[in-house]
CSV table of C-alpha atoms in Angstrom, one decimal:
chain,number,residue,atom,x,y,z
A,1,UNK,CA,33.8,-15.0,49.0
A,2,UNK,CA,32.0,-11.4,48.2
A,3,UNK,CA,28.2,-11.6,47.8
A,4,UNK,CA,27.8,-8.1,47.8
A,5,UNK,CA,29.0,-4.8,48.8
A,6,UNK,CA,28.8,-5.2,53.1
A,7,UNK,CA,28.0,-9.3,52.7
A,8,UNK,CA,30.2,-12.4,52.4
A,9,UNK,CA,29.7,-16.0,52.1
A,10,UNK,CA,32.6,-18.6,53.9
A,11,UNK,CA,32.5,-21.8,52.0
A,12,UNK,CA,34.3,-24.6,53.2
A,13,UNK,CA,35.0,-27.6,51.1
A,14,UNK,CA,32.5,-26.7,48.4
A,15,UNK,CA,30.0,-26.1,50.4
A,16,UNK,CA,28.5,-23.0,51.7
A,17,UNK,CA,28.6,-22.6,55.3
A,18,UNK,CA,27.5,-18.9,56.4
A,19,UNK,CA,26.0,-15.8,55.3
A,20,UNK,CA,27.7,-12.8,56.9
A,21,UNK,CA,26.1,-9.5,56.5
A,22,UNK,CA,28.8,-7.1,58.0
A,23,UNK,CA,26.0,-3.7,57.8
A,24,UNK,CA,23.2,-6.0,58.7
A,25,UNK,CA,23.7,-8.4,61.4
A,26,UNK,CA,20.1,-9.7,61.6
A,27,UNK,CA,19.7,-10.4,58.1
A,28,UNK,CA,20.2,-13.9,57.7
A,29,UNK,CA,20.0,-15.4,54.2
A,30,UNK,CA,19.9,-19.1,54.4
A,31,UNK,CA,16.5,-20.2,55.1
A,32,UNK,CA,17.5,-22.8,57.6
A,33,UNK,CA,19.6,-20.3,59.4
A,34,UNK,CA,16.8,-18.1,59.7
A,35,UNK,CA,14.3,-21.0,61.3
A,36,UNK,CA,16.9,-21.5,63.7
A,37,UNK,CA,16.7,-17.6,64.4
A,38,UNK,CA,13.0,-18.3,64.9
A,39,UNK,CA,14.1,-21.0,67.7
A,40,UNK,CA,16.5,-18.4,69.3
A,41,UNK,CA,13.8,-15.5,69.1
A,42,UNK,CA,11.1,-17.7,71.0
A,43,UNK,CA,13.7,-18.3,74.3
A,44,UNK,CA,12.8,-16.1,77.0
A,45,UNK,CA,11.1,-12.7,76.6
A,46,UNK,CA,12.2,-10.4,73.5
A,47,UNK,CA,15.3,-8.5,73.4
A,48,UNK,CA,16.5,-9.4,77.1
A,49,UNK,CA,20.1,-11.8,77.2
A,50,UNK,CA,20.6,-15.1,76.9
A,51,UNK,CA,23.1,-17.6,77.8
A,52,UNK,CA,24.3,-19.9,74.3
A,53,UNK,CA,26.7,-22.2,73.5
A,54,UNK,CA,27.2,-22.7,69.9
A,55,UNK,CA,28.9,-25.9,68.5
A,56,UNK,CA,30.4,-25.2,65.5
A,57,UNK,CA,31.2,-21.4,64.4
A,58,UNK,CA,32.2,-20.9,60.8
A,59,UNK,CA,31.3,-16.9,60.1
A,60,UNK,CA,29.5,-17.0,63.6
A,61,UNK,CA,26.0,-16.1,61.6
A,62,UNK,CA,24.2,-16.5,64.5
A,63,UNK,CA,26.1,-15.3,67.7
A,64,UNK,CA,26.4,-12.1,65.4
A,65,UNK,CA,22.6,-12.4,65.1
A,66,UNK,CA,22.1,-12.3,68.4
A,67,UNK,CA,24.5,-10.0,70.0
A,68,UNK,CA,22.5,-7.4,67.5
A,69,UNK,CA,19.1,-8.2,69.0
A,70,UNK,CA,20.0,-9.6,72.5
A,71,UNK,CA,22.7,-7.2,73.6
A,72,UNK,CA,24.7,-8.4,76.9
A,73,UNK,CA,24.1,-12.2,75.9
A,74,UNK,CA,27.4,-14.6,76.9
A,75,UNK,CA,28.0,-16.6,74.2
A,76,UNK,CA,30.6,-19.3,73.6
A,77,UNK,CA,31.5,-20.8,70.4
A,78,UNK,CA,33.1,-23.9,70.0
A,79,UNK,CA,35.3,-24.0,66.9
A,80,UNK,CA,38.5,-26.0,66.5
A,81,UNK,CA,39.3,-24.6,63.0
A,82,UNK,CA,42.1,-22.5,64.7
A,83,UNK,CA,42.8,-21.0,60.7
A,84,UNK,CA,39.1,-20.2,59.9
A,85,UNK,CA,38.9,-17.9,63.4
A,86,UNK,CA,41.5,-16.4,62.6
A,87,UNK,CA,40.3,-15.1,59.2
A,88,UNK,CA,36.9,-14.9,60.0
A,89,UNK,CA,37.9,-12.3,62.6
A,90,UNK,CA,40.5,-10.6,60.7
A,91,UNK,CA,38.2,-10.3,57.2
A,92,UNK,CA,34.7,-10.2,59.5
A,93,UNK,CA,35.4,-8.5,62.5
A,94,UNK,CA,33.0,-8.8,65.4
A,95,UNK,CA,31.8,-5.8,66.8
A,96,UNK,CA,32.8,-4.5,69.7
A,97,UNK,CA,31.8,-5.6,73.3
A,98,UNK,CA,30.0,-8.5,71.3
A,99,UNK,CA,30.3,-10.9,73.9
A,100,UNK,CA,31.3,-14.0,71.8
A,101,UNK,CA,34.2,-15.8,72.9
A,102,UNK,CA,35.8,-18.4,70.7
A,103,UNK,CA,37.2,-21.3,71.7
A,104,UNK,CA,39.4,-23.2,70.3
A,105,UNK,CA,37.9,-26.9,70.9
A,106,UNK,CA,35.7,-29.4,69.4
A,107,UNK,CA,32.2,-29.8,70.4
A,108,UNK,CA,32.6,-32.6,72.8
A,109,UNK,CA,35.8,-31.1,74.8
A,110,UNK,CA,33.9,-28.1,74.9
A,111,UNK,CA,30.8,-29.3,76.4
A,112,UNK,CA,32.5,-31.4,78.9
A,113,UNK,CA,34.1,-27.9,80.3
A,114,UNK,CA,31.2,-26.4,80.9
A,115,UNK,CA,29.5,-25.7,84.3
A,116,UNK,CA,26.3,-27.8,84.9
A,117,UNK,CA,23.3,-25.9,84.3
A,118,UNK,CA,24.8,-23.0,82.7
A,119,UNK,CA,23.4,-22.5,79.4
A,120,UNK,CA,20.1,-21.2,78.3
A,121,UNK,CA,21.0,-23.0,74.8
A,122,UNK,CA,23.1,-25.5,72.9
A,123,UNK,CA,23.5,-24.8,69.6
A,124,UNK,CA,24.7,-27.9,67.3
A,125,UNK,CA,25.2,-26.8,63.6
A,126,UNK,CA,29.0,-28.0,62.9
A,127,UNK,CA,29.6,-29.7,60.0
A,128,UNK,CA,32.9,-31.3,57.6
A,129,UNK,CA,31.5,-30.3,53.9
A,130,UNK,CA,28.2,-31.8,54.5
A,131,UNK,CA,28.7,-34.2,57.7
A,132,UNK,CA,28.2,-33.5,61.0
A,133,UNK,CA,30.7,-35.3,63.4
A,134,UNK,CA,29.7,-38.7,64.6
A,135,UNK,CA,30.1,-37.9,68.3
A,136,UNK,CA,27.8,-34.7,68.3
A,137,UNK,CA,24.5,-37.0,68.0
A,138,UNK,CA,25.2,-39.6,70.6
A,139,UNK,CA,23.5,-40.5,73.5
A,140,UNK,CA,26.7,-39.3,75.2
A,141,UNK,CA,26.6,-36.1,73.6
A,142,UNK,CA,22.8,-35.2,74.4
A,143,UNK,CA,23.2,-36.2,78.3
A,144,UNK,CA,26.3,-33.9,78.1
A,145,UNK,CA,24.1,-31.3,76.9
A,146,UNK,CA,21.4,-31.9,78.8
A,147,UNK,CA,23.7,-31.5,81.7
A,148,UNK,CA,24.6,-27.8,80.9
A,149,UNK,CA,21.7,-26.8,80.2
A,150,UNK,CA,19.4,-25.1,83.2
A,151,UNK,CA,15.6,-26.4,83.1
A,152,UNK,CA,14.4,-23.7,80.8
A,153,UNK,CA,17.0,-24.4,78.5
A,154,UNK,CA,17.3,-26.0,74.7
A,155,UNK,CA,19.1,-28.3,72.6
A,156,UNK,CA,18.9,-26.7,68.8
A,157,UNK,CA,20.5,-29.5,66.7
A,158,UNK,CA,20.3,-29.0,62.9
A,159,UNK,CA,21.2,-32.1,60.5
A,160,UNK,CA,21.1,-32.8,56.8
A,161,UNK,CA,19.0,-35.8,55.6
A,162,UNK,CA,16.4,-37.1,52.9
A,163,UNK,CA,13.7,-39.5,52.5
A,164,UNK,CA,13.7,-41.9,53.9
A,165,UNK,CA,15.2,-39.8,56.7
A,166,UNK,CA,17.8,-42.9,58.3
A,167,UNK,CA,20.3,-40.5,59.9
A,168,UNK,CA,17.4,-38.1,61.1
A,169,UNK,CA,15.3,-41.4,62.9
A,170,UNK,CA,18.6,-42.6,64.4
A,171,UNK,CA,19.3,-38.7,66.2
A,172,UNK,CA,15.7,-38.2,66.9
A,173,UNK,CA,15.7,-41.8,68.8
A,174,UNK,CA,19.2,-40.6,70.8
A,175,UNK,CA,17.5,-37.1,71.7
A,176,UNK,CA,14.0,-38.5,73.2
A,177,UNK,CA,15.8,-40.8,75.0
A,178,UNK,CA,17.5,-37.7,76.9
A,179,UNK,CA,15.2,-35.4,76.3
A,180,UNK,CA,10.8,-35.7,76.7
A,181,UNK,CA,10.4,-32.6,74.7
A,182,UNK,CA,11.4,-32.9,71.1
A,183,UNK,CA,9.5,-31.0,68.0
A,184,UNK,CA,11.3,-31.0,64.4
A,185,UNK,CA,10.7,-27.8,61.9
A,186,UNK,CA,11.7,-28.8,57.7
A,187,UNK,CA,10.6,-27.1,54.3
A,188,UNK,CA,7.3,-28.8,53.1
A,189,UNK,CA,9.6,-30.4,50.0
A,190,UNK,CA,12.0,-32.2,52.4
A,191,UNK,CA,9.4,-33.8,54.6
A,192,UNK,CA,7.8,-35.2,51.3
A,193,UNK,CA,10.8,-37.3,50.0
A,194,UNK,CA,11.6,-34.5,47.1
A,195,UNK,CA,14.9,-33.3,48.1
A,196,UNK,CA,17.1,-33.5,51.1
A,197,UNK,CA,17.2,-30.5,53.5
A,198,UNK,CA,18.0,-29.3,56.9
A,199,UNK,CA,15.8,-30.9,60.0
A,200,UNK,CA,16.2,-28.8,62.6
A,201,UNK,CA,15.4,-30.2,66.1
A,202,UNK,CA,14.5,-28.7,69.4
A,203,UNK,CA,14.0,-30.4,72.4
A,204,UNK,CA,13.8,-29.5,76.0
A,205,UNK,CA,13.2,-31.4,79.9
A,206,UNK,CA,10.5,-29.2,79.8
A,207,UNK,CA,8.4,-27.2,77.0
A,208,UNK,CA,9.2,-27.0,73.1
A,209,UNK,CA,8.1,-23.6,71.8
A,210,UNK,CA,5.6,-25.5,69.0
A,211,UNK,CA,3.0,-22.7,69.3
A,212,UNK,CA,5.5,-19.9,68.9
A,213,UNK,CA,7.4,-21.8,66.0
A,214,UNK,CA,3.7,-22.4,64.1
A,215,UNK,CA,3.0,-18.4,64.2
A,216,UNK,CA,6.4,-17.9,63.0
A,217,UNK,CA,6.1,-20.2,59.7
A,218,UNK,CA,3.0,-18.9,59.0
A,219,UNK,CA,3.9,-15.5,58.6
A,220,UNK,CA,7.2,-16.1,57.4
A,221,UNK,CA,8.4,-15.4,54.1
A,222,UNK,CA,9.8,-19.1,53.5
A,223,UNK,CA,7.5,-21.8,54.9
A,224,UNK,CA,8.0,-24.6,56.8
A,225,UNK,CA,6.5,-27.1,58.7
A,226,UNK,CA,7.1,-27.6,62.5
A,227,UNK,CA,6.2,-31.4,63.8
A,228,UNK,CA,5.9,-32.4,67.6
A,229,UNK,CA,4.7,-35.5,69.6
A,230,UNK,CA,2.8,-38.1,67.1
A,231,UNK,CA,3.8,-36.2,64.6
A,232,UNK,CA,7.9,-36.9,64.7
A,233,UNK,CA,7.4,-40.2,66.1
A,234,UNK,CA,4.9,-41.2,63.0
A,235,UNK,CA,7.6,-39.6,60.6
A,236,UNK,CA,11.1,-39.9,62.2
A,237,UNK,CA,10.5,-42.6,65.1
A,238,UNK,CA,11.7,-46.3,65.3
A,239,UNK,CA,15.3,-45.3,64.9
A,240,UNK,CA,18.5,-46.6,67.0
A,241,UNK,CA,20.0,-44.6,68.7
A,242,UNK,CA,24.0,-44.1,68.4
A,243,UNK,CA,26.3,-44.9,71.0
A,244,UNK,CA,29.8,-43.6,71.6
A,245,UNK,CA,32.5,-45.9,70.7
């Protein structure tokens, strides 16, 4: 759908699912899309490459983001939706010696084909309508990332949740169990019961970037909050974690 002269929204199953600026790559218009830029941003030093998996592509938002302001950066994107590639990249073309390769796979397969300690980032963000499959926040699933990634890397997850945040204390408790790094960034409304909203969660063998994410919300022109140690386990611990079937 058209949201303006260069820009375009892909909705899937009523819901929107990305913002595609085709003039202005960097530009990204959902807030939670542009907190997970934040995340992406604080990796590494400023402009150099980076390795990423993305699960889940859509209008590939954020591989598009950062082939504009990490030039040379290897990404893979793991989309099964064989029909939405296809007219993503015929109606929203990629630019030219992007470096985003898209594969036709679910998240899961994907992962499982990947070289150990390959990846400087896994980026979860795939959803049906407003679900995220089941078998992307397993224990399974975060040891399988945790295998590709190399020791500075991160596991980006983002899920949808409200008060009393059920879903969001079950994933937390299957990603500390993998991971000992784990912060959590949400708008100020969502993390007092008002409305749901996207939790995104970062979490790492080794460092989180908490300071780096703090400067960034402060400055930022939508603010949010970014939560780490005591702080998720006071408001997101004392969930079980899922288990593959």
């Amino acid at each position: 759908m058209a949201a303006g002269p260069t820009s375009w929204i892909v909705r899937l199953d009523g819901a929107d699912q990305s913002y595609v600026d085709l003039a202005d790559p960097t530009r990204l218009a959902f807030d939670y899309v542009r907190r997970m830029g934040d995340v992406i941003d604080a990796h590494g030093s400023s402009g150099q490459p980076v390795r990423i998996v993305h699960v889940g592509g859509a209008g590939l938002t954020l591989p598009r983001y950062v082939a504009a302001n990490r030039p040379r950066s290897p990404q893979i994107v793991l989309e099964p939706d064989v029909a939405l590639t296809e007219l993503v990249r015929r109606d929203l073309p990629l630019p030219a010696r992007s470096g985003i390769k898209v594969r036709p796979v679910d998240g899961r397969a994907g992962l499982s084909a990947l070289r150990t300690a390959s990846t400087h980032l896994v980026v979860v963000d795939a959803f049906a309508g407003t679900v995220g499959p089941a078998d992307l926040v397993t224990l399974g699933c975060f040891a399988e990332v945790a295998r590709v990634l190399d020791e500075s890397g991160w596991l980006l997850l983002n899920l949808v949740d409200k008060a009393p945040f059920g879903e969001a204390r079950r994933v937390v408790a299957g990603i500390r169990a993998v991971f000992p790094a784990v912060l959590l960034s949400a708008e100020p409304a969502t993390l007092r019961g008002r409305r749901p909203g996207n939790l995104l969660v970062v979490a790492a063998t080794g460092s989180v970037p908490v300071a780096a994410l703090r400067a960034r919300a402060a400055t930022g022109a939508l603010p949010y909050r970014v939560l780490d140690g005591d702080a998720v386990s006071s408001s997101f611990g004392g969930g079980l974690p899922h288990s593959d079937p």
